[in-house]
Amino acid sequence: MDFLIKVLVFLVGFSAVAMTIFSALSTFVLTRAARSQLNRIVFGMMRHIFEFILKFTGSYEQRDRIMAYYSPISLIMLVPAWYALIMLGYAAMYWSLGVGDWFADIRYSGSSLLTLGFATSDVPIVTILSFSEALIGLIMVALLMAYLPTMYAAFSRREQAVSMLEVRAGNPPSALEMLLRFNRIHGLDKLSDYWKTWETWFADIEESHTTLPALVFFRSPRSDNSWVTAAGAVLDAASITQSAVDIPADASASLSIRAGYLALRRIADYFDLPNPKNPQYPTDPISIRREEFDELLDRLDKAGVPLKLDRDQAWKDFAGWRVNYDRVLLVLCTLVMAPQAPWSSDRAPKFKLPPMFILKKKKFI
């Protein structure tokens, strides 16, 4: 009976170490989106702590300053969480091999993991386990050191485009301001090159923000900027151009919209945020009212932007484009606590955070 208990404890300890290594590999090494339950727990617990702190703030600027630390602190907290699980897992294996009592096993495990070397053993199998634990500890540190430059390089690419958007779309960014400025300064024929730039940007964030999900919560250097609201402004500008602006049809605008809503959907899917997969208007409504759309067209017309005459058809076409990203844009604004921006975070819904333990995708809005 004692032998079976020791075998069971050894297997439990080994499983804990294996799952922790899998979590680290999926975070640092794997080149595709992979879910780690441990990462979700750590980030989920830290999110609840930060939201409790936010109850004592009075302005968005204060909340933004606090939330700027959320993702970096949560990311750093993964390391002690991994170390603790590895130490306990190896301690369980040492106990099953008869190294000592629980306190001695934890002490021996900590000495090996942190490469302190104050506890040793002459038993060959225990020595082998000790060496493997020390090696894992060193690998964890090396992975973190290699991971941070990659993550900040992706962050820099993202924020460069977000910052440059202010020149063309104002602050906060809006589709109206973007079209007005292009018409006044560059000419609407220059929009084609801009759609191609953002098509590339959307492809980049889809790859980086699913393989490096902590990036989703990294906030812009300025409190009034956000990658989500920037994406919404560009998608709306492209949708309005395709549906209502009387210029030659441009396939690059359509491709940019498709790249955008696919990127946002896949990021939302990673965090189990519910969003329709193949929405169709009017079966699936959008958050923009017809009156808002007409008001925007009136302002474009007053500024001399050439518009299509049939506004009813323009509205149907715009809604047909917007429905593809409407819901997912709003829930991502809520997830990242985006600053106020027209047609995105100004109407984002309130919802409960995804549960920390996910067995299957659930609706929670």
Short mmCIF file of C-alpha atoms in Angstrom, two decimals:
data_model
loop_
_atom_site.label_atom_id
_atom_site.label_comp_id
_atom_site.label_asym_id
_atom_site.label_seq_id
_atom_site.Cartn_x
_atom_site.Cartn_y
_atom_site.Cartn_z
CA MET A 1 0.00 0.00 0.00
CA ASP A 2 2.80 2.42 0.90
CA PHE A 3 4.51 1.58 -2.36
CA LEU A 4 1.37 2.44 -4.38
CA ILE A 5 1.01 5.76 -2.53
CA LYS A 6 4.62 6.64 -3.28
CA VAL A 7 4.15 5.74 -6.96
CA LEU A 8 1.02 7.89 -7.09
CA VAL A 9 2.77 10.83 -5.42
CA PHE A 10 5.70 10.48 -7.82
CA LEU A 11 3.35 10.55 -10.82
CA VAL A 12 1.49 13.57 -9.44
CA GLY A 13 4.78 15.41 -8.95
CA PHE A 14 6.02 14.45 -12.40
CA SER A 15 2.72 15.62 -13.96
CA ALA A 16 2.98 18.97 -12.17
CA VAL A 17 6.48 19.52 -13.54
CA ALA A 18 5.48 18.40 -17.04
CA MET A 19 2.45 20.71 -17.15
CA THR A 20 4.54 23.63 -15.91
CA ILE A 21 7.14 23.03 -18.61
CA PHE A 22 4.33 22.88 -21.18
CA SER A 23 3.06 26.23 -19.90
CA ALA A 24 6.50 27.80 -20.29
CA LEU A 25 6.98 26.33 -23.77
CA SER A 26 3.57 27.55 -24.95
CA THR A 27 4.40 31.03 -23.63
CA PHE A 28 8.01 31.39 -24.73
CA VAL A 29 8.79 28.96 -27.54
CA LEU A 30 5.76 27.72 -29.47
CA THR A 31 5.23 29.66 -32.71
CA ARG A 32 1.45 29.37 -32.70
CA ALA A 33 -1.42 30.21 -30.37
CA ALA A 34 -1.59 27.70 -27.51
CA ARG A 35 -3.59 27.97 -24.32
CA SER A 36 -1.95 27.53 -20.97
CA GLN A 37 -4.32 27.00 -18.07
CA LEU A 38 -1.67 28.21 -15.61
CA ASN A 39 -1.21 31.46 -17.56
CA ARG A 40 -4.96 32.02 -17.55
CA ILE A 41 -5.10 31.52 -13.79
CA VAL A 42 -2.23 33.92 -13.09
CA PHE A 43 -3.51 36.63 -15.43
CA GLY A 44 -7.08 36.11 -14.20
CA MET A 45 -6.12 36.46 -10.53
CA MET A 46 -4.04 39.56 -11.24
CA ARG A 47 -6.93 41.07 -13.25
CA HIS A 48 -9.27 40.69 -10.27
CA ILE A 49 -6.70 42.32 -8.01
CA PHE A 50 -6.26 45.24 -10.40
CA GLU A 51 -9.99 45.70 -10.84
CA PHE A 52 -10.37 45.90 -7.08
CA ILE A 53 -7.71 48.63 -6.99
CA LEU A 54 -9.49 50.49 -9.79
CA LYS A 55 -12.55 50.92 -7.57
CA PHE A 56 -10.60 53.58 -5.69
CA THR A 57 -9.79 55.66 -8.79
CA GLY A 58 -11.76 58.63 -10.06
CA SER A 59 -10.63 59.24 -13.63
CA TYR A 60 -9.68 57.29 -16.72
CA GLU A 61 -6.13 58.66 -16.57
CA GLN A 62 -5.69 57.16 -13.10
CA ARG A 63 -7.10 53.82 -14.24
CA ASP A 64 -4.85 53.84 -17.29
CA ARG A 65 -1.73 54.49 -15.18
CA ILE A 66 -2.62 51.57 -12.93
CA MET A 67 -3.57 49.19 -15.74
CA ALA A 68 -0.27 49.94 -17.50
CA TYR A 69 1.34 47.70 -14.86
CA TYR A 70 -1.20 44.88 -15.22
CA SER A 71 0.37 42.91 -18.06
CA PRO A 72 4.04 43.41 -17.05
CA ILE A 73 3.37 42.37 -13.44
CA SER A 74 1.23 39.39 -14.52
CA LEU A 75 3.95 38.31 -16.92
CA ILE A 76 6.63 38.51 -14.25
CA MET A 77 4.39 36.63 -11.79
CA LEU A 78 4.39 33.66 -14.15
CA VAL A 79 8.02 32.95 -13.26
CA PRO A 80 7.54 32.47 -9.49
CA ALA A 81 4.36 30.51 -10.22
CA TRP A 82 6.31 28.16 -12.49
CA TYR A 83 9.14 27.88 -10.00
CA ALA A 84 6.75 27.11 -7.14
CA LEU A 85 5.01 24.33 -9.09
CA ILE A 86 8.31 22.83 -10.25
CA MET A 87 9.68 22.93 -6.71
CA LEU A 88 6.59 21.24 -5.29
CA GLY A 89 6.50 18.70 -8.11
CA TYR A 90 10.10 17.68 -7.57
CA ALA A 91 9.58 17.69 -3.79
CA ALA A 92 6.81 15.13 -4.31
CA MET A 93 9.15 12.96 -6.39
CA TYR A 94 11.91 13.26 -3.78
CA TRP A 95 9.47 12.26 -1.03
CA SER A 96 8.40 9.18 -2.99
CA LEU A 97 12.09 8.21 -3.30
CA GLY A 98 12.58 8.52 0.45
CA VAL A 99 14.90 11.55 0.52
CA GLY A 100 13.36 12.82 3.78
CA ASP A 101 10.23 14.36 5.26
CA TRP A 102 8.20 16.97 3.37
CA PHE A 103 10.13 19.94 4.73
CA ALA A 104 13.46 18.33 3.83
CA ASP A 105 12.18 17.45 0.36
CA ILE A 106 11.00 21.00 -0.32
CA ARG A 107 14.32 22.33 1.00
CA TYR A 108 16.25 19.95 -1.26
CA SER A 109 14.05 20.82 -4.23
CA GLY A 110 14.54 24.55 -3.70
CA SER A 111 18.29 24.09 -3.40
CA SER A 112 18.37 22.27 -6.74
CA LEU A 113 15.95 24.52 -8.61
CA LEU A 114 17.67 27.75 -7.59
CA THR A 115 21.11 26.11 -8.03
CA LEU A 116 22.07 27.03 -4.47
CA GLY A 117 23.65 23.63 -3.86
CA PHE A 118 23.39 23.58 -0.06
CA ALA A 119 21.49 20.26 -0.10
CA THR A 120 22.94 17.18 -1.81
CA SER A 121 22.32 13.45 -2.04
CA ASP A 122 24.47 10.40 -2.77
CA VAL A 123 21.58 8.40 -4.27
CA PRO A 124 22.11 8.22 -8.07
CA ILE A 125 18.48 8.62 -9.12
CA VAL A 126 17.98 11.53 -6.72
CA THR A 127 21.13 13.18 -8.06
CA ILE A 128 19.84 12.80 -11.62
CA LEU A 129 16.53 14.41 -10.65
CA SER A 130 18.41 17.17 -8.89
CA PHE A 131 20.48 17.92 -11.99
CA SER A 132 17.38 17.94 -14.19
CA GLU A 133 15.63 20.35 -11.83
CA ALA A 134 18.61 22.72 -11.82
CA LEU A 135 18.71 22.59 -15.62
CA ILE A 136 15.00 23.43 -15.86
CA GLY A 137 15.50 26.39 -13.54
CA LEU A 138 18.26 27.79 -15.73
CA ILE A 139 16.24 27.21 -18.91
CA MET A 140 13.29 29.13 -17.47
CA VAL A 141 15.46 32.19 -16.86
CA ALA A 142 17.04 31.93 -20.32
CA LEU A 143 13.63 31.66 -22.00
CA LEU A 144 12.35 34.76 -20.20
CA MET A 145 15.43 36.74 -21.23
CA ALA A 146 14.98 35.69 -24.87
CA TYR A 147 11.21 36.29 -24.78
CA LEU A 148 11.15 39.94 -23.67
CA PRO A 149 13.07 41.43 -26.66
CA THR A 150 10.78 39.59 -29.08
CA MET A 151 7.69 40.84 -27.29
CA TYR A 152 8.84 44.45 -27.13
CA ALA A 153 9.81 44.39 -30.80
CA ALA A 154 6.22 43.37 -31.66
CA PHE A 155 4.91 46.05 -29.30
CA SER A 156 7.05 48.69 -30.99
CA ARG A 157 5.78 47.73 -34.46
CA ARG A 158 2.20 47.93 -33.25
CA GLU A 159 2.56 51.28 -31.52
CA GLN A 160 4.40 52.94 -34.38
CA ALA A 161 1.33 52.56 -36.60
CA VAL A 162 -1.02 53.59 -33.77
CA SER A 163 0.96 56.77 -33.13
CA MET A 164 1.16 57.64 -36.82
CA LEU A 165 -2.60 57.24 -37.16
CA GLU A 166 -3.11 60.36 -35.01
CA VAL A 167 -1.67 62.47 -37.85
CA ARG A 168 -4.38 61.21 -40.22
CA ALA A 169 -7.31 60.31 -37.96
CA GLY A 170 -7.06 62.71 -35.01
CA ASN A 171 -7.12 61.91 -31.33
CA PRO A 172 -9.16 59.96 -30.42
CA PRO A 173 -9.03 58.37 -33.87
CA SER A 174 -12.20 58.49 -35.92
CA ALA A 175 -13.14 57.40 -39.43
CA LEU A 176 -14.73 60.80 -40.07
CA GLU A 177 -11.56 62.73 -39.28
CA MET A 178 -9.43 60.32 -41.27
CA LEU A 179 -11.51 60.74 -44.44
CA LEU A 180 -11.71 64.51 -44.01
CA ARG A 181 -7.94 64.84 -43.68
CA PHE A 182 -7.17 62.55 -46.60
CA ASN A 183 -9.59 64.50 -48.77
CA ARG A 184 -8.10 67.82 -47.69
CA ILE A 185 -4.38 66.96 -47.63
CA HIS A 186 -3.51 63.82 -49.56
CA GLY A 187 -6.46 63.19 -51.86
CA LEU A 188 -8.77 60.18 -51.59
CA ASP A 189 -6.83 58.37 -54.31
CA LYS A 190 -3.98 57.98 -51.80
CA LEU A 191 -6.12 55.80 -49.55
CA SER A 192 -5.22 52.69 -51.53
CA ASP A 193 -1.65 52.62 -50.23
CA TYR A 194 -2.88 53.22 -46.70
CA TRP A 195 -5.22 50.23 -46.77
CA LYS A 196 -2.30 48.01 -47.78
CA THR A 197 -0.26 49.30 -44.84
CA TRP A 198 -3.01 48.42 -42.40
CA GLU A 199 -3.65 45.05 -44.01
CA THR A 200 -0.06 44.21 -43.11
CA TRP A 201 -0.54 45.66 -39.62
CA PHE A 202 -3.62 43.51 -39.00
CA ALA A 203 -1.76 40.38 -40.12
CA ASP A 204 1.07 41.28 -37.75
CA ILE A 205 -1.13 41.75 -34.68
CA GLU A 206 -3.03 38.55 -35.42
CA GLU A 207 0.23 36.61 -35.31
CA SER A 208 1.88 38.47 -32.42
CA HIS A 209 -1.16 38.90 -30.16
CA THR A 210 -2.13 35.23 -30.25
CA THR A 211 1.37 33.76 -29.91
CA LEU A 212 2.33 36.46 -27.35
CA PRO A 213 -1.08 37.08 -25.71
CA ALA A 214 0.33 39.32 -22.97
CA LEU A 215 0.76 41.95 -25.72
CA VAL A 216 -3.01 42.39 -25.87
CA PHE A 217 -2.91 44.07 -22.46
CA PHE A 218 0.22 46.16 -22.99
CA ARG A 219 -1.07 49.71 -23.12
CA SER A 220 0.08 52.46 -25.44
CA PRO A 221 2.63 54.98 -24.14
CA ARG A 222 -0.11 57.63 -24.19
CA SER A 223 -3.30 57.10 -22.24
CA ASP A 224 -5.51 58.34 -25.10
CA ASN A 225 -4.15 55.80 -27.60
CA SER A 226 -5.11 52.16 -27.98
CA TRP A 227 -4.44 49.55 -30.62
CA VAL A 228 -8.10 48.47 -30.48
CA THR A 229 -9.61 51.92 -31.10
CA ALA A 230 -7.04 52.52 -33.84
CA ALA A 231 -8.13 49.31 -35.53
CA GLY A 232 -11.78 50.36 -35.24
CA ALA A 233 -11.15 53.76 -36.82
CA VAL A 234 -9.33 52.25 -39.80
CA LEU A 235 -11.95 49.55 -40.33
CA ASP A 236 -14.76 52.11 -40.20
CA ALA A 237 -12.95 54.42 -42.61
CA ALA A 238 -12.47 51.55 -45.06
CA SER A 239 -16.12 50.46 -44.68
CA ILE A 240 -17.42 54.01 -45.28
CA THR A 241 -15.13 54.40 -48.29
CA GLN A 242 -16.40 51.17 -49.82
CA SER A 243 -20.06 51.87 -49.13
CA ALA A 244 -20.61 55.62 -49.40
CA VAL A 245 -17.66 57.49 -50.96
CA ASP A 246 -18.01 57.98 -54.72
CA ILE A 247 -14.55 56.97 -55.88
CA PRO A 248 -13.45 53.98 -57.99
CA ALA A 249 -13.80 50.65 -56.18
CA ASP A 250 -10.57 49.58 -54.49
CA ALA A 251 -9.97 45.92 -53.65
CA SER A 252 -7.27 46.86 -51.12
CA ALA A 253 -9.91 48.45 -48.87
CA SER A 254 -11.94 45.23 -48.88
CA LEU A 255 -8.85 43.16 -48.18
CA SER A 256 -7.89 45.44 -45.30
CA ILE A 257 -11.34 45.06 -43.75
CA ARG A 258 -11.17 41.28 -44.08
CA ALA A 259 -7.67 41.15 -42.60
CA GLY A 260 -8.89 43.34 -39.74
CA TYR A 261 -11.96 41.42 -38.71
CA LEU A 262 -10.16 38.08 -39.01
CA ALA A 263 -7.37 39.36 -36.76
CA LEU A 264 -9.78 40.72 -34.15
CA ARG A 265 -11.87 37.55 -34.18
CA ARG A 266 -8.88 35.28 -33.65
CA ILE A 267 -7.59 37.39 -30.79
CA ALA A 268 -11.06 37.35 -29.22
CA ASP A 269 -11.32 33.59 -29.72
CA TYR A 270 -8.05 33.10 -27.83
CA PHE A 271 -9.62 34.77 -24.79
CA ASP A 272 -12.98 33.00 -25.28
CA LEU A 273 -14.79 36.26 -25.99
CA PRO A 274 -18.04 35.34 -27.75
CA ASN A 275 -18.49 36.78 -31.21
CA PRO A 276 -20.54 35.70 -34.24
CA LYS A 277 -18.56 33.67 -36.75
CA ASN A 278 -20.42 34.54 -39.95
CA PRO A 279 -22.62 37.51 -39.08
CA GLN A 280 -25.07 38.84 -41.63
CA TYR A 281 -26.91 42.15 -41.58
CA PRO A 282 -29.79 42.68 -40.73
CA THR A 283 -30.03 39.30 -38.99
CA ASP A 284 -27.15 40.40 -36.77
CA PRO A 285 -27.55 44.06 -35.73
CA ILE A 286 -24.72 46.55 -35.44
CA SER A 287 -24.09 49.13 -32.72
CA ILE A 288 -24.12 52.09 -35.14
CA ARG A 289 -27.48 53.80 -35.65
CA ARG A 290 -28.66 54.96 -39.06
CA GLU A 291 -28.89 58.52 -37.69
CA GLU A 292 -25.21 58.44 -36.75
CA PHE A 293 -24.29 57.22 -40.20
CA ASP A 294 -26.34 59.93 -41.92
CA GLU A 295 -24.84 62.62 -39.70
CA LEU A 296 -21.34 61.46 -40.63
CA LEU A 297 -22.22 61.56 -44.34
CA ASP A 298 -23.64 65.07 -43.94
CA ARG A 299 -20.34 66.26 -42.53
CA LEU A 300 -18.39 64.55 -45.31
CA ASP A 301 -20.66 66.12 -47.93
CA LYS A 302 -20.27 69.56 -46.38
CA ALA A 303 -16.47 69.18 -46.57
CA GLY A 304 -16.63 68.34 -50.27
CA VAL A 305 -16.08 64.58 -50.10
CA PRO A 306 -17.78 62.97 -53.13
CA LEU A 307 -20.59 60.69 -51.94
CA LYS A 308 -22.88 58.18 -53.61
CA LEU A 309 -26.42 59.43 -54.12
CA ASP A 310 -28.32 56.39 -52.80
CA ARG A 311 -27.92 56.67 -49.04
CA ASP A 312 -30.20 53.74 -48.31
CA GLN A 313 -27.94 51.44 -50.30
CA ALA A 314 -24.87 53.06 -48.75
CA TRP A 315 -26.23 52.30 -45.28
CA LYS A 316 -26.92 48.67 -46.19
CA ASP A 317 -23.44 48.28 -47.64
CA PHE A 318 -21.80 49.91 -44.61
CA ALA A 319 -23.78 47.76 -42.19
CA GLY A 320 -22.81 44.70 -44.24
CA TRP A 321 -19.14 45.54 -43.74
CA ARG A 322 -19.42 46.71 -40.11
CA VAL A 323 -21.30 43.60 -38.94
CA ASN A 324 -18.15 41.56 -39.58
CA TYR A 325 -16.22 43.33 -36.82
CA ASP A 326 -18.81 45.23 -34.80
CA ARG A 327 -19.25 42.81 -31.91
CA VAL A 328 -15.64 41.68 -31.64
CA LEU A 329 -14.35 45.27 -31.73
CA LEU A 330 -16.57 46.26 -28.80
CA VAL A 331 -15.73 43.30 -26.57
CA LEU A 332 -12.01 43.81 -27.15
CA CYS A 333 -12.42 47.47 -26.15
CA THR A 334 -13.91 46.27 -22.87
CA LEU A 335 -11.26 43.59 -22.37
CA VAL A 336 -8.36 46.05 -22.64
CA MET A 337 -10.21 49.00 -21.04
CA ALA A 338 -9.67 51.15 -24.11
CA PRO A 339 -9.95 54.97 -23.92
CA GLN A 340 -13.04 56.68 -25.27
CA ALA A 341 -13.23 56.76 -29.05
CA PRO A 342 -16.20 57.20 -31.40
CA TRP A 343 -17.97 54.13 -32.73
CA SER A 344 -15.91 51.71 -30.62
CA SER A 345 -15.15 52.09 -26.91
CA ASP A 346 -17.87 54.73 -26.48
CA ARG A 347 -20.43 51.91 -26.76
CA ALA A 348 -18.45 48.91 -25.52
CA PRO A 349 -20.50 46.52 -23.36
CA LYS A 350 -19.83 45.64 -19.75
CA PHE A 351 -19.27 41.95 -19.13
CA LYS A 352 -17.80 39.56 -16.65
CA LEU A 353 -14.27 38.38 -17.19
CA PRO A 354 -13.78 34.91 -18.66
CA PRO A 355 -13.66 32.29 -15.91
CA MET A 356 -10.16 31.35 -14.84
CA PHE A 357 -10.80 27.64 -15.38
CA ILE A 358 -11.98 26.91 -18.93
CA LEU A 359 -13.09 23.43 -19.91
CA LYS A 360 -14.95 24.53 -23.02
CA LYS A 361 -15.99 27.78 -24.58
CA LYS A 362 -18.87 29.42 -22.76
CA LYS A 363 -20.96 32.50 -23.24
CA PHE A 364 -20.58 34.90 -20.36
CA ILE A 365 -21.97 38.20 -21.59
#
